[in-house]
Structure formats: C-alpha cells, structure tokens
Amino acid sequence: MERVDVAIVGGGPAGSSAAHAAATGGADALVLEKGVPRADRDRLGPDSTDAAGILDYWVDIMGIHPDEFDDGVVQRELNRAEFRGPDESATLTTTGVESPYDKFGYTFHRARFDDWLRDRAEDAGAEYRAGESVRGVDTDPAVSPGSDEPRHRVELASGETVGADFVVLADGPQRTVTNKVLDEYLPADAAASERLASRTANHIAYQEYRRVPEEVYEAVNDAIVFWWGVMPGETAYPWIFPNADGVCRIGLTMPIGLDIDDFDRDAYALLDDDDESIPQGGEYVRRLLEWQYGDEYDIEEDFPVVEDAGKRNGTETYPISSTRPIDSPTEAGIAVAGGAMGTTSAFHEGGDHVAVRTGAIAGELAAAGGMAPYNRRWKEAIGDEIVRNVTMADMVADYEPDDWNRVIGAADAMLAAETGDGLLSQPYRSGWESAKLMAGYKWNKRRVKKNYVGIDESEYVY
C-alpha cells in the first residue's frame, strides 16, 4: 500500500493550496483529482468553473498577489462594481476594507489559475494525480500520526488504497467524498449527507462566454456588473464579468428546484407571463441580453458564444455552496477546506480567496503534525469575511423586486453622501432608508457573529 503524510481529495484552489503548504513544510503530499475535461485546458484538471473575480482585500485573504501569476491568468483589472436593481442602480468604487492592492480588483481565467496553483504545488514537491477518483476514506482515529499503520486508508476507484496520516477534503461544493466521510462522525439524525445535500445546500450557476460588441465591452471592461431583483429565488442574480479580448462571462446563480408558481411572474424582469417553469440558465442569459441590449443589437449575431472557451461549447454549469461554513473533525486528523466546507458564498459568487486560504492552513498544519488548531485558525483568517457574507445573505433572503429597488436606492444615496471615510461612514446624511439599512446590517451582523457555523466541531463523535 502506498503511504503519504497527507492525502488531499480534490485539486482545485483549496486542494492545490493545501498540497503546496504541506510540501513546503516538508510533508509528502498527494493530490487526488478525478479530472474534468475542458475546452480551454489541454491537460486533465479540476472542474475550474466559477465567475472568477477577486476584490482588493481578498488578495490579502488569499495571500497571493496577482503579480505572481503566469501570463494569461489575470484577464481584466477592475475599478468598480455595479449593482443594478429593476429600476435603481449603485456603483461601488471602493470596498471600504483597507488593502495594499491598489486596484478595486481583477477578473481571472479560472482554469489557468488552477493550473498555476497545481504547478506551484508540484514545484514545491507535491504529487498531483489527475484522473484518480476517491470512493471513500476509512479512518481509525485511535492511530497516531507516524505510526506503522496509517491512520487513514483512502480507497480509490481503481481499487488501490493510499495510506495517510492526515486527510484534507477539498472536493468542492458537491462534497461527493466529504459528506460520506463526515457521516462517520455525526449522529444518523444529523448526517452531513442530509444537511449538506446538493439540492438543499447549494445553488446552481450557469455562465456563457460571449464576444460582445465593442461599445458594450468598453462600458464593462473594468467593472463587474450584478442585477438584483430581476429573477426569483433567494440570492438569485445574473452578472457580467469581463474577460480579455472583448469576451465577457455572462451568467447567473439561483437556488435549485424553484417552483415558478411561488412567484409573481409580472414582478420579475426576466420572467414571462406564459412561463410554466423556472427558465433554464441559457434562456435567462438570452433574456438578460435582450432586456439590456436588444433594442440596439441582434443578440445571437452580435453577442456570439465563444465555443472554444469554458468547459464545453462556451458554457459552464456548476454548483455553489449556499450553506454556512462547517467545522472539521480534526480529532480524526481530517480537515475540510474551500467549497467543501461551505466557504463559497452564493451571495456574491466569490470563494477562491477563502479556498486558497483554508487549504493553505490545512496543509501547513498537516506538515506540522496536527490538525487540532484548524477550526480556530480558519475562523481567525476568514471569519470576518464569512460573517459579512452570511449577514448580507440573511438580510436579503426574502427580498422581492421592490425591496431591491429600495435597498439599492439607499446604497446609492449613501454613496452620494460619502465623505471620504468609506461607504458606511455617514449613513444618516443620506436619508432614513439608508440609516435603517445600516442599522439593520449592524444588528444582524452581531447576531450572525455568535453563530455562523453550519456544523460545529462539538457535534462530531469519535
């Protein structure tokens, strides 16, 4: 049986970062990645599908400056985010969080980013195997790291077994392996496979790579644009993210399994009166483009899909975790990192920075010989970011189009009244609605901060 210090399930940002940190710390690190073919990648690698944007202070959380990347990873440098409601809009030119990175943010090519992380891990001494699916992990918590017998036996689809002292679960929000492993440490009536099941714990996202007219590209090539309150569902929204060379990623995220009869079709800009079900992702994108640009352009002719981009024929469908993050069963020598632990937020479609950071913490601890501090360490590193995301998601959970108009209008008023100390520095200068919004955010943030973990470490039984 093959034996390593740490086996890592999944080769995306969290897994490759764990491998890099572990190998840098002197551990034998093995990444096991099932591999997904992509039109824009020559070799087999991770799924690599998300909107792939980073804000200024996320650079600090991630711990990697974009100047370190290979050419072609960064697509566009950003100077703003535009938030558009059905009738109101607001433009944010600063996050209000101090950062040494001097731009608002950047967009990047996710597959090239993942490949760069993989190369970095391999250069540090880690081994990366694409095309290796993991069936499960058999653990004996009584075995100590460094013993003759391995604490973990990682069972591969090939029938082979890999022994490891530590395991990092980084298989993304689908949690194909993670849920089965966590079920071993949770009561049957609180199983991870139920609480973190994809249909209830994830949103679905869809995006297309489209070449856009020059005038449209000029308007968005240094911005990320989101529409709120134009399609039904909790934290459901479409977006445009600019790539290089006149190409944009145009997509959306929404909960799984919505029933259109639960919503007023007339209230949402992207629903039609005769819709019998929630539109598919491709139809939503077409309607968004028709709504925004159809008066001036022929959408199919002037916004062609770039078929050699993305995962397949210029399109991508992928899950995003919409749950609160979970603690790991560290007493068993197991850490869950990145999307598998629920750090990717469907509220803002951002998760790569926290995936890299949590993976790096897990790999560092594995190399040091113990996972015990992991749950404390990840909270110290990304807790404030998670609390912000959970607070905002909770606040807007039941919003309808009129609510989005009200809130975006209040945000725009706050921006107009800004005194130079940040967006939320003088809310009372901008009217009662803005003051109420700010007070609600502060109250909810205090509440969330007390309990923002989906599965607490105290729930695990060894």
Coordinates of C-alpha atoms in Angstrom, one line a residue:
M1 CA 0.0 0.0 0.0
E2 CA 1.3 3.4 -0.9
R3 CA 1.9 5.7 2.1
V4 CA 2.0 9.5 2.3
D5 CA 1.9 12.1 5.1
V6 CA -1.2 13.9 3.7
A7 CA -3.7 12.8 1.1
I8 CA -5.8 15.6 -0.5
V9 CA -9.1 14.9 -2.1
G10 CA -9.6 17.4 -4.9
G11 CA -7.2 19.5 -6.9
G12 CA -8.9 22.9 -7.1
P13 CA -7.8 26.1 -5.3
A14 CA -8.2 24.5 -1.8
G15 CA -6.6 21.2 -2.6
S16 CA -3.6 22.6 -4.5
S17 CA -3.0 25.2 -1.8
A18 CA -3.1 22.5 0.8
A19 CA -0.6 20.5 -1.2
H20 CA 1.7 23.5 -1.7
A21 CA 1.7 24.4 2.0
A22 CA 2.2 20.7 3.1
A23 CA 5.1 20.1 0.7
T24 CA 6.7 23.5 1.6
G25 CA 6.6 22.3 5.2
G26 CA 8.4 19.1 4.3
A27 CA 5.4 16.7 4.1
D28 CA 4.8 14.1 1.5
A29 CA 1.6 15.5 -0.1
L30 CA -0.6 13.7 -2.7
V31 CA -3.5 15.3 -4.5
L32 CA -6.1 13.0 -5.9
E33 CA -8.3 14.8 -8.6
K34 CA -10.9 13.0 -10.6
G35 CA -10.4 15.3 -13.5
V36 CA -12.8 17.1 -15.8
P37 CA -12.2 17.8 -19.5
R38 CA -12.4 21.4 -20.6
A39 CA -12.3 23.1 -24.0
D40 CA -9.8 25.7 -22.7
R41 CA -7.4 23.3 -21.0
D42 CA -5.0 20.8 -22.7
R43 CA -4.5 18.6 -19.7
L44 CA -6.9 17.0 -17.3
G45 CA -7.6 19.0 -14.1
P46 CA -10.3 20.2 -11.7
D47 CA -13.7 21.4 -12.7
S48 CA -12.5 25.1 -12.5
T49 CA -15.9 26.6 -13.1
D50 CA -16.9 29.8 -11.4
A51 CA -17.1 33.5 -12.2
A52 CA -13.5 34.0 -11.0
G53 CA -13.1 37.5 -9.7
I54 CA -11.1 38.9 -6.8
L55 CA -11.6 42.1 -4.9
D56 CA -8.8 44.2 -3.4
Y57 CA -8.8 42.9 0.2
W58 CA -9.4 39.3 -1.0
V59 CA -5.8 39.4 -2.3
D60 CA -4.7 39.7 1.4
I61 CA -7.0 36.9 2.5
M62 CA -5.8 34.6 -0.3
G63 CA -2.1 35.5 0.4
I64 CA -1.1 35.5 -3.3
H65 CA -0.5 38.8 -5.2
P66 CA -1.6 38.7 -8.9
D67 CA 1.9 39.8 -9.9
E68 CA 3.0 36.2 -9.1
F69 CA 0.7 34.6 -11.7
D70 CA 1.7 33.4 -15.1
D71 CA 0.7 35.5 -18.1
G72 CA -2.9 35.0 -19.1
V73 CA -4.3 34.2 -15.6
V74 CA -5.4 37.8 -14.9
Q75 CA -8.0 38.9 -17.5
R76 CA -9.0 42.4 -16.5
E77 CA -8.2 44.9 -13.8
L78 CA -11.3 46.4 -12.2
N79 CA -12.2 49.8 -10.9
R80 CA -15.8 49.3 -9.8
A81 CA -18.8 47.0 -9.1
E82 CA -22.2 48.0 -10.5
F83 CA -25.3 46.8 -8.6
R84 CA -28.4 47.2 -10.7
G85 CA -32.0 46.6 -9.5
P86 CA -35.2 46.6 -11.5
D87 CA -35.2 50.4 -11.5
E88 CA -32.4 51.6 -9.3
S89 CA -28.6 51.3 -9.5
A90 CA -25.5 52.0 -7.4
T91 CA -21.8 51.9 -8.3
L92 CA -19.2 51.0 -5.8
T93 CA -15.6 52.1 -6.4
T94 CA -14.1 51.0 -3.1
T95 CA -14.8 48.0 -0.9
G96 CA -14.1 50.1 2.2
V97 CA -11.7 47.5 3.5
E98 CA -8.0 48.5 3.7
S99 CA -5.7 46.6 1.3
P100 CA -2.2 47.2 -0.1
Y101 CA -3.5 46.0 -3.5
D102 CA -4.1 49.3 -5.3
K103 CA -6.9 48.3 -7.7
F104 CA -10.5 47.6 -7.0
G105 CA -10.0 44.0 -8.0
Y106 CA -9.4 41.8 -11.1
T107 CA -11.0 39.0 -13.0
F108 CA -9.1 35.9 -14.0
H109 CA -9.1 32.8 -16.1
R110 CA -10.1 30.1 -13.6
A111 CA -8.6 27.1 -15.4
R112 CA -5.3 28.9 -15.9
F113 CA -5.4 29.9 -12.2
D114 CA -6.0 26.3 -11.1
D115 CA -3.2 25.1 -13.4
W116 CA -0.9 27.7 -11.9
L117 CA -1.7 26.6 -8.4
R118 CA -1.1 23.0 -9.4
D119 CA 2.3 23.8 -10.9
R120 CA 3.2 25.8 -7.8
A121 CA 2.3 22.7 -5.6
E122 CA 4.3 20.4 -7.8
D123 CA 7.3 22.7 -7.8
A124 CA 7.2 22.6 -4.0
G125 CA 7.4 18.8 -4.1
A126 CA 3.7 17.7 -4.0
E127 CA 2.4 15.0 -6.3
Y128 CA -0.8 15.7 -8.3
R129 CA -2.7 12.8 -9.9
A130 CA -5.5 13.8 -12.3
G131 CA -7.9 11.0 -13.2
E132 CA -7.9 9.5 -9.8
S133 CA -11.4 9.3 -8.2
V134 CA -11.8 8.6 -4.5
R135 CA -14.5 6.3 -3.3
G136 CA -14.1 6.9 0.4
V137 CA -11.9 7.2 3.4
D138 CA -11.6 4.6 6.2
T139 CA -10.2 6.1 9.4
D140 CA -9.0 4.7 12.7
P141 CA -9.0 7.8 15.0
A142 CA -7.0 5.8 17.6
V143 CA -4.0 5.6 15.4
S144 CA -1.4 8.4 16.0
P145 CA 0.3 10.2 13.1
G146 CA 3.6 8.5 12.3
S147 CA 2.5 5.0 13.4
D148 CA 3.5 1.9 11.4
E149 CA -0.2 1.6 10.3
P150 CA -1.8 4.5 8.5
R151 CA -4.5 6.4 10.3
H152 CA -6.4 6.8 7.1
R153 CA -6.9 4.5 4.2
V154 CA -8.1 6.4 1.1
E155 CA -9.9 4.0 -1.3
L156 CA -9.6 4.8 -5.0
A157 CA -12.0 3.9 -7.8
S158 CA -9.1 1.9 -9.3
G159 CA -9.2 -0.5 -6.3
E160 CA -5.9 0.8 -4.9
T161 CA -5.5 2.2 -1.4
V162 CA -3.4 5.1 -0.2
G163 CA -2.4 5.3 3.5
A164 CA -2.1 8.7 5.0
D165 CA -1.6 10.3 8.4
F166 CA -3.8 13.3 7.5
V167 CA -6.6 13.9 5.0
V168 CA -7.7 17.2 3.5
L169 CA -11.2 17.1 1.9
A170 CA -11.3 19.7 -0.9
D171 CA -13.8 18.1 -3.3
G172 CA -15.8 21.3 -3.8
P173 CA -19.5 22.1 -3.0
Q174 CA -20.7 18.8 -4.5
R175 CA -19.0 17.1 -1.5
T176 CA -19.0 13.7 -3.2
V177 CA -16.5 12.3 -0.7
T178 CA -16.8 14.8 2.1
N179 CA -20.4 14.0 3.1
K180 CA -19.6 10.3 3.3
V181 CA -16.6 10.9 5.5
L182 CA -18.4 13.3 7.8
D183 CA -21.3 11.0 8.2
E184 CA -19.0 8.6 10.1
Y185 CA -18.6 11.3 12.9
L186 CA -22.2 12.6 13.1
P187 CA -25.4 11.1 14.5
A188 CA -27.7 9.5 12.0
D189 CA -30.3 12.1 12.5
A190 CA -27.8 14.9 11.8
A191 CA -25.9 13.4 8.9
A192 CA -23.9 15.6 6.6
S193 CA -25.3 13.8 3.6
E194 CA -28.7 15.2 4.6
R195 CA -27.7 18.6 5.9
L196 CA -25.3 19.3 3.0
A197 CA -27.2 17.6 0.2
S198 CA -26.6 19.4 -3.1
R199 CA -30.2 20.3 -3.8
T200 CA -30.7 21.9 -0.4
A201 CA -27.2 23.2 0.4
N202 CA -26.1 24.5 -3.0
H203 CA -27.2 27.0 -5.6
I204 CA -26.7 26.2 -9.3
A205 CA -24.8 28.6 -11.5
Y206 CA -24.6 28.8 -15.3
Q207 CA -22.5 31.1 -17.5
E208 CA -21.7 31.6 -21.1
Y209 CA -18.5 33.1 -22.7
R210 CA -19.8 35.6 -25.3
R211 CA -17.9 38.0 -27.5
V212 CA -19.7 41.3 -27.1
P213 CA -19.9 44.5 -29.3
E214 CA -17.0 46.9 -28.8
E215 CA -19.2 49.6 -27.3
V216 CA -20.6 47.1 -24.7
Y217 CA -17.2 45.9 -23.9
E218 CA -15.9 49.4 -23.4
A219 CA -18.7 50.0 -20.9
V220 CA -17.9 46.9 -18.7
N221 CA -14.3 46.0 -19.3
D222 CA -13.2 47.4 -16.0
A223 CA -16.3 46.5 -13.9
I224 CA -18.2 43.6 -12.6
V225 CA -22.0 44.0 -13.0
F226 CA -24.7 42.4 -11.0
W227 CA -28.5 42.6 -11.3
W228 CA -30.7 42.1 -8.2
G229 CA -34.4 41.6 -8.0
V230 CA -34.8 40.6 -11.7
M231 CA -35.2 36.9 -11.2
P232 CA -36.9 34.9 -8.4
G233 CA -35.1 33.0 -5.6
E234 CA -33.0 33.7 -2.6
T235 CA -29.8 35.4 -3.6
A236 CA -30.5 34.7 -7.3
Y237 CA -29.0 37.2 -9.7
P238 CA -27.3 37.4 -13.2
W239 CA -23.9 39.0 -13.8
I240 CA -21.4 40.2 -16.4
F241 CA -17.7 39.7 -15.8
P242 CA -15.2 40.9 -18.4
N243 CA -12.5 38.7 -19.8
A244 CA -9.8 39.6 -22.2
D245 CA -10.1 40.4 -25.9
G246 CA -13.7 41.5 -26.0
V247 CA -15.1 38.4 -24.3
C248 CA -17.4 38.5 -21.2
R249 CA -18.7 35.8 -18.9
I250 CA -22.4 36.3 -18.7
G251 CA -24.2 34.1 -16.2
L252 CA -26.4 33.7 -13.2
T253 CA -26.9 31.8 -9.9
M254 CA -30.1 30.6 -8.3
P255 CA -31.4 28.1 -5.9
I256 CA -32.2 24.6 -7.1
G257 CA -35.7 23.3 -7.5
L258 CA -37.7 26.5 -7.5
D259 CA -41.5 26.4 -8.3
I260 CA -42.5 29.2 -10.6
D261 CA -46.0 29.2 -9.1
D262 CA -44.5 30.6 -5.8
F263 CA -43.6 33.8 -7.6
D264 CA -45.4 36.7 -9.3
R265 CA -44.3 36.5 -12.9
D266 CA -45.1 40.1 -13.5
A267 CA -42.8 41.3 -10.8
Y268 CA -39.6 40.0 -12.3
A269 CA -37.9 41.4 -15.4
L270 CA -36.6 38.1 -16.6
L271 CA -39.8 36.1 -16.3
D272 CA -42.6 35.9 -18.9
D273 CA -46.3 35.7 -18.3
D274 CA -46.5 32.4 -20.1
D275 CA -43.6 30.7 -18.3
E276 CA -44.7 27.3 -17.0
S277 CA -41.5 26.7 -15.1
I278 CA -38.4 28.5 -14.0
P279 CA -36.3 29.2 -17.1
Q280 CA -33.1 27.3 -17.8
G281 CA -29.8 29.1 -17.5
G282 CA -29.3 29.7 -21.2
E283 CA -32.8 31.2 -21.5
Y284 CA -32.1 33.5 -18.6
V285 CA -28.9 34.7 -20.3
R286 CA -30.7 35.3 -23.6
R287 CA -33.5 37.3 -21.8
L288 CA -30.9 39.4 -19.9
L289 CA -29.1 40.3 -23.1
E290 CA -32.4 41.1 -24.9
W291 CA -33.6 43.2 -21.9
Q292 CA -30.3 45.2 -21.7
Y293 CA -29.2 45.4 -25.3
G294 CA -31.9 44.0 -27.6
D295 CA -33.1 47.4 -28.7
E296 CA -29.7 48.1 -30.3
Y297 CA -28.3 44.7 -31.2
D298 CA -29.2 41.4 -32.6
I299 CA -28.2 39.3 -29.6
E300 CA -27.4 36.0 -31.4
E301 CA -25.4 37.7 -34.1
D302 CA -23.7 40.5 -32.1
F303 CA -23.1 38.5 -28.9
P304 CA -21.8 35.1 -30.2
V305 CA -20.9 32.3 -27.9
V306 CA -17.2 31.6 -27.9
E307 CA -17.3 27.8 -28.3
D308 CA -13.7 27.0 -27.6
A309 CA -13.9 28.6 -24.2
G310 CA -15.2 27.3 -20.9
K311 CA -15.9 23.8 -20.0
R312 CA -18.0 22.8 -23.1
N313 CA -19.0 24.8 -26.1
G314 CA -18.5 28.1 -24.4
T315 CA -20.8 27.3 -21.5
E316 CA -20.5 26.1 -17.9
T317 CA -22.8 24.8 -15.2
Y318 CA -21.6 24.3 -11.7
P319 CA -22.7 24.2 -8.0
I320 CA -22.0 26.9 -5.4
S321 CA -22.3 26.3 -1.7
S322 CA -25.1 28.3 -0.2
T323 CA -24.7 27.0 3.4
R324 CA -22.8 28.4 6.3
P325 CA -19.3 27.0 6.7
I326 CA -18.7 23.9 8.7
D327 CA -16.1 22.9 11.3
S328 CA -13.9 19.8 10.6
P329 CA -13.5 16.6 12.7
T330 CA -9.9 17.5 13.5
E331 CA -9.6 14.9 16.2
A332 CA -9.7 12.3 13.4
G333 CA -6.9 14.1 11.6
I334 CA -9.3 15.4 8.9
A335 CA -9.7 19.0 7.6
V336 CA -12.4 20.2 5.2
A337 CA -11.4 23.2 3.1
G338 CA -12.8 25.5 0.4
G339 CA -16.1 24.9 -1.2
A340 CA -16.5 21.6 0.5
M341 CA -16.6 23.4 3.9
G342 CA -19.2 25.9 2.6
T343 CA -17.0 29.0 2.2
T344 CA -18.1 29.8 -1.3
S345 CA -21.0 32.2 -0.9
A346 CA -23.8 32.3 -3.4
F347 CA -24.5 35.8 -2.2
H348 CA -21.5 37.3 -4.1
E349 CA -20.2 34.3 -6.1
G350 CA -16.7 34.6 -4.5
G351 CA -14.9 31.7 -3.0
D352 CA -11.4 31.2 -4.5
H353 CA -9.7 33.5 -2.0
V354 CA -11.1 31.7 1.0
A355 CA -10.5 28.3 -0.6
V356 CA -6.8 29.1 -1.1
R357 CA -6.5 30.4 2.5
T358 CA -8.3 27.5 4.2
G359 CA -6.4 24.9 2.1
A360 CA -3.1 26.6 3.0
I361 CA -3.9 26.4 6.7
A362 CA -4.8 22.7 6.5
G363 CA -1.7 21.9 4.6
E364 CA 0.5 23.8 7.0
L365 CA -1.0 22.0 10.0
A366 CA -0.6 18.6 8.3
A367 CA 3.1 19.3 7.8
A368 CA 3.4 20.4 11.4
G369 CA 1.9 17.1 12.6
G370 CA -1.5 18.0 13.9
M371 CA -4.9 19.3 12.7
A372 CA -6.2 20.3 16.2
P373 CA -5.9 24.1 15.6
Y374 CA -7.6 24.1 12.2
N375 CA -11.1 25.2 13.2
R376 CA -9.7 28.0 15.3
R377 CA -7.2 29.0 12.6
W378 CA -9.7 29.2 9.7
K379 CA -12.1 31.4 11.8
E380 CA -9.2 33.8 12.6
A381 CA -8.3 34.0 9.0
I382 CA -11.7 34.3 7.2
G383 CA -14.2 34.6 10.0
D384 CA -14.9 38.3 9.4
E385 CA -15.4 37.7 5.7
I386 CA -17.8 34.8 6.3
V387 CA -19.8 36.8 8.8
R388 CA -20.2 39.7 6.3
N389 CA -21.4 37.2 3.7
V390 CA -23.8 35.4 5.9
T391 CA -25.2 38.6 7.3
M392 CA -26.0 40.0 3.9
A393 CA -27.4 36.7 2.7
D394 CA -29.7 36.5 5.7
M395 CA -30.9 40.1 5.3
V396 CA -31.9 39.7 1.7
A397 CA -33.3 36.2 1.9
D398 CA -36.9 37.2 1.4
Y399 CA -36.4 40.3 -0.7
E400 CA -38.6 40.9 -3.7
P401 CA -38.0 43.4 -6.6
D402 CA -39.4 46.4 -4.7
D403 CA -37.1 45.6 -1.7
W404 CA -34.1 45.5 -4.0
N405 CA -35.0 48.9 -5.5
R406 CA -35.4 50.3 -2.0
V407 CA -32.0 48.9 -0.8
I408 CA -30.0 49.7 -3.9
G409 CA -31.5 53.2 -3.9
A410 CA -30.5 53.6 -0.3
A411 CA -27.0 52.4 -1.1
D412 CA -26.7 54.9 -3.9
A413 CA -27.8 57.7 -1.6
M414 CA -25.1 56.7 0.9
L415 CA -22.5 56.7 -1.9
A416 CA -23.6 60.2 -2.9
A417 CA -23.3 61.4 0.7
E418 CA -19.9 59.7 1.2
T419 CA -17.4 61.9 3.0
G420 CA -14.2 60.1 2.1
D421 CA -14.2 57.7 5.0
G422 CA -15.9 54.8 3.2
L423 CA -19.4 53.8 2.1
L424 CA -20.9 53.4 5.5
S425 CA -19.2 56.3 7.3
Q426 CA -22.2 58.7 7.2
P427 CA -25.4 56.8 6.6
Y428 CA -27.5 59.4 8.4
R429 CA -26.6 62.1 5.9
S430 CA -28.3 60.2 3.1
G431 CA -31.8 59.7 4.5
W432 CA -33.9 57.5 6.7
E433 CA -33.8 54.5 4.4
S434 CA -30.0 54.5 4.4
A435 CA -29.9 54.8 8.2
K436 CA -32.3 51.9 8.6
L437 CA -30.3 49.8 6.2
M438 CA -27.1 50.4 8.1
A439 CA -28.7 49.8 11.5
G440 CA -30.2 46.5 10.2
Y441 CA -26.9 45.4 8.9
K442 CA -25.1 46.1 12.2
W443 CA -27.8 44.3 14.2
N444 CA -27.8 41.3 12.0
K445 CA -24.0 41.1 11.9
R446 CA -23.8 41.0 15.7
R447 CA -26.4 38.2 15.7
V448 CA -24.7 36.2 13.0
K449 CA -21.3 36.5 14.6
K450 CA -22.5 34.5 17.5
N451 CA -23.4 31.5 15.4
Y452 CA -22.3 31.3 11.8
V453 CA -21.1 27.7 11.6
G454 CA -23.3 25.1 10.0
I455 CA -21.8 22.1 11.7
D456 CA -19.9 22.8 14.9
E457 CA -16.9 20.8 16.0
S458 CA -18.7 19.8 19.2
E459 CA -21.2 17.7 17.1
Y460 CA -18.6 15.2 16.0
V461 CA -18.4 11.9 17.8
Y462 CA -15.2 9.9 17.5

